[in-house]
Amino acid sequence: MLPSAYEARKYEDKIYRTWEKGGAFKASADSDKPPFTISMPPPNATGVLHLGHSVMLALEDIMIRHRRMKGYEALWLPGTDHAAIATESVVIKNLKEEEGIENPRSLGREKLIKRIAQYVEKSQGVIRSQIRKMGASCDWSRERYTMDQSLHRCVNEVFKKMYEDGLIYRAERVVNWDVALQTTISDDEVEYEEKEGTLYTFEYLSAKQTGGKPLYVATSRPETKLGDTALAVHPDDKRYQHLIGRDFDVKWPGGQIISITVIADHTVDMEFGTGVVGVTPFHSKTDYELWQRHKAEIKTDPIQVIDEDGTITGHIKGYTGMTVQDCREQFVEGLKKEKRLKSEESYPQQLSISYRSKQPIEPLPKLQWFIDVNKKTVSWKGEVMSLKEVMQEAVRSKAVSIIPDRFEKTYFHWIDNLQDWCISRQIWWGHRIPVWYKGDDVFVGLEAPEGDGWKQDEDTLDTWFSSGLWTWSTLIDPAVTEDGILSLDDLLEQSADFQKFHPTQMMETGYDILFFWIARMILMTTYATGQIPFETVYLHGLIRTREGKKMSKSDPATCIDPLDMIGQYGADALRMSMVIGNTPGNDMRLYEEKIKGYRNFTNKLWNASRFVLGIFEEKGIKDTPVIDTENLTDADEWILGKMNKTIQAADNALMGYKISEAGQLLYDFLWNDFCDWYLELSKGDKQNAAVLYHVLKNILILLHPFIPFVTEEIWSHLPGAEGMLIHASYPALESRKYCDLPITRLIDIITKIRYLRAENKIEPAKKVPVIIYAHEKANELKRNEEDILRLARVSELTLQETGEKPDKAAADVVHGMELFIPLEGLVDTDKEKERLEKEVKNLEKYLKGLSAKLSNKRFVENAPDAVVEGERKKLEESEEKVEKLKEQLAQF
């Protein structure tokens, strides 16, 4: 017998160990079953479980358990990411604060990498145990880490192949430099914050120089003008036609002298500022492109004003070594003294912030490695395409589907604007770029060539380079990668897991990394393997507070710790709370009361199961009972029919990745259909143990993907249940058609009686007389007369085909049957009538004022849309209420 209460903490860890020890999560590459594969988005190896991970784990586990029960060879491959910049930053900070090592890089590359690896190894155990806490049924025997040797081999092989195909190249370009982390970051890792900035307008060329009026320039970064090589104007701007093509020397406060050329370019906005733009090629990507287009006209080479440490370089006279802010202030002060500053105006500007460090980035010139996304060298679907074109074609052709599909527009917009990807990073933790130098010689390969004097490139690869290979590199046989002679194609061919489980079927992740990761996986995988990485992308939204705010570490009061919630309410309750109401691509609100509410659901299942198992014990049932289909009550027919429909609807929803819809269907079936109705309709001699068994067994199977722990524990007490529930097959649909209409009508009758009682303020405990003229359904209702008496709290039931309408009665029609509750003696009809008339009068007065308000054009046009909509809703609700009250009055 089940204990009286379900305490999740007593069961969950033990059940998970039993699953894992029994090999329940393992997939076989030798199986003939169709594959269903999910590559778990790898959390940071040094991270802790947060709600984003928890949602991902809950959704993916539901998908994988469902497909496993449906007969697929289901593989859910777990792993962790080395998170290069994030991890190195954490360890460097720890070494500084805990060990007093002021410059951790002074340890040398090898020692620092060793310290980082040790830290990661310790931390990985934490995230693993937390994934287990969520009940994730992933195949731990195949766990991967982005720094595993087998994955490192794949990274190097892809780099080498792309280099040989001319897709990877090295060049000096203006890149996004993170001063705080001392490394480049990609365009996608730049965030934009609107800040209040200052627009400085000052004299750039004197009247003497121009031969007419002084020339002014407006800029929010005056310090970069110390490195200008040109001034750009629009070719159609009549104000500056006489200056185009001329060269000038400009002396700035502090003594810096620059030589500039005035150029004409269609990208210049004539309306912004003075219509003149200072061109600083080494501190703006836009200016760099301008310089590239006009190199032949510009006489001066670019000058670097700002150094990697965020200070002014030695090329700038009078400001060397200053911070950018100090330089700006001193430069502007100098302009004032020379009476060249015309104005300072506040204006909103988009500040470029590093996604990693949350600090402003500096565009700087650096020699970096890039992937060319526009070069047509990729063979795809019988055509030669660029990486950009392949990425577009994979989604446009629906080879890869995105759920919800509105994100396809966002995806294409990103690709349309995609520039060559800077893949080198100036940090030590990560996959080191497999390039060696010896004098002017360059070698790209897995290892340094023979001979002395070869030095490997100091940079590492962008984390997203290795993460972009995740779906397939994790399926490469580690033993095969030990053979250095094998090519990339050989590695793919000789790896049984890759051959069986790739392409994967599903990639479920947050919509916020659509560009960072999803797009890069499509880019890297189509190129390296000739396959798509996944067939479907399911994007979940962000988890927000009850008020709709984003949960933030900086505001602990807004955060929910999933591990705390598991400790208090159990993993099953947390899983359900994050799934029901969570639709793809939309943010959802989560709060503790909601999680607590779903603990009530697990308790409901436990108590219902305990009740049913008690019946089995009383009746001595120790094996699977067989349903006698010739002797079914109306209630039996109804619940079996309902169950059949629920099986089909839930399965269809899950196959279509409508997870929330499936969860709600099953919630309603257990709580409403089974507990609230069938168990109540099956009291006494109406109890059919075989039907109870059959329905409870299927409920446990259907709910198992959603709430695996409590269902597994109940299953272990079910007579005749074989093995673990995780191995059970998904319920098959029955071909037999069940007659569910009699009970559907009965439930509607009982529900309507309860409604009329409440509407007429009849005390819940008080029994009432009821008259039903059921016409041709009279005999059907008589079969279940006792249920109406008991469940609707009826003192006397008059049930006949037709009859006279009683006076002063609450009335309604249900399925063509006339229903009456005589109110004489139950309520003071005169007082009730008086109360209703007064309420109608007050509401009609209120409606008149509301209608006048909404008829007022000025109000409708000037009030906020939300306010107008709110007033309209009030009008609609009040009109409905008046109608209801008038219906009640008519009964008198």
mmCIF file of C-alpha atoms in Angstrom, residues 221-228 256 258 280-283 302-316 319-324 327 362-365:
data_model
loop_
_atom_site.group_PDB
_atom_site.id
_atom_site.type_symbol
_atom_site.label_atom_id
_atom_site.label_comp_id
_atom_site.label_asym_id
_atom_site.label_seq_id
_atom_site.Cartn_x
_atom_site.Cartn_y
_atom_site.Cartn_z
ATOM 1 C CA ARG A 221 34.083 60.683 -29.838
ATOM 2 C CA PRO A 222 36.302 63.733 -30.373
ATOM 3 C CA GLU A 223 39.432 61.890 -29.165
ATOM 4 C CA THR A 224 39.399 59.665 -32.267
ATOM 5 C CA LYS A 225 39.757 62.745 -34.518
ATOM 6 C CA LEU A 226 43.408 62.724 -33.465
ATOM 7 C CA GLY A 227 43.786 59.766 -35.845
ATOM 8 C CA ASP A 228 41.648 60.901 -38.806
ATOM 9 C CA GLN A 256 49.138 66.432 -32.916
ATOM 10 C CA ILE A 258 47.270 65.068 -39.083
ATOM 11 C CA THR A 280 39.225 57.199 -38.403
ATOM 12 C CA PRO A 281 39.893 53.840 -40.134
ATOM 13 C CA PHE A 282 41.380 52.076 -37.111
ATOM 14 C CA HIS A 283 38.575 52.896 -34.656
ATOM 15 C CA PRO A 302 45.637 54.983 -40.808
ATOM 16 C CA ILE A 303 46.765 55.938 -37.303
ATOM 17 C CA GLN A 304 45.954 53.901 -34.179
ATOM 18 C CA VAL A 305 44.776 56.284 -31.457
ATOM 19 C CA ILE A 306 43.676 53.824 -28.736
ATOM 20 C CA ASP A 307 45.736 50.881 -27.521
ATOM 21 C CA GLU A 308 44.603 47.416 -26.393
ATOM 22 C CA ASP A 309 44.629 48.512 -22.737
ATOM 23 C CA GLY A 310 42.247 51.360 -23.479
ATOM 24 C CA THR A 311 44.864 54.109 -23.252
ATOM 25 C CA ILE A 312 46.104 56.507 -25.934
ATOM 26 C CA THR A 313 49.003 55.173 -28.037
ATOM 27 C CA GLY A 314 52.438 56.743 -28.496
ATOM 28 C CA HIS A 315 51.401 57.890 -31.993
ATOM 29 C CA ILE A 316 49.347 60.729 -30.510
ATOM 30 C CA TYR A 319 47.936 62.555 -24.958
ATOM 31 C CA THR A 320 50.063 59.389 -24.843
ATOM 32 C CA GLY A 321 49.165 57.035 -21.979
ATOM 33 C CA MET A 322 45.945 58.803 -21.016
ATOM 34 C CA THR A 323 42.658 56.959 -20.591
ATOM 35 C CA VAL A 324 40.107 57.564 -23.328
ATOM 36 C CA CYS A 327 42.013 62.344 -23.374
ATOM 37 C CA GLU A 362 36.762 49.440 -28.665
ATOM 38 C CA PRO A 363 36.969 48.906 -32.431
ATOM 39 C CA LEU A 364 40.710 48.256 -32.957
ATOM 40 C CA PRO A 365 42.877 47.056 -35.852
#
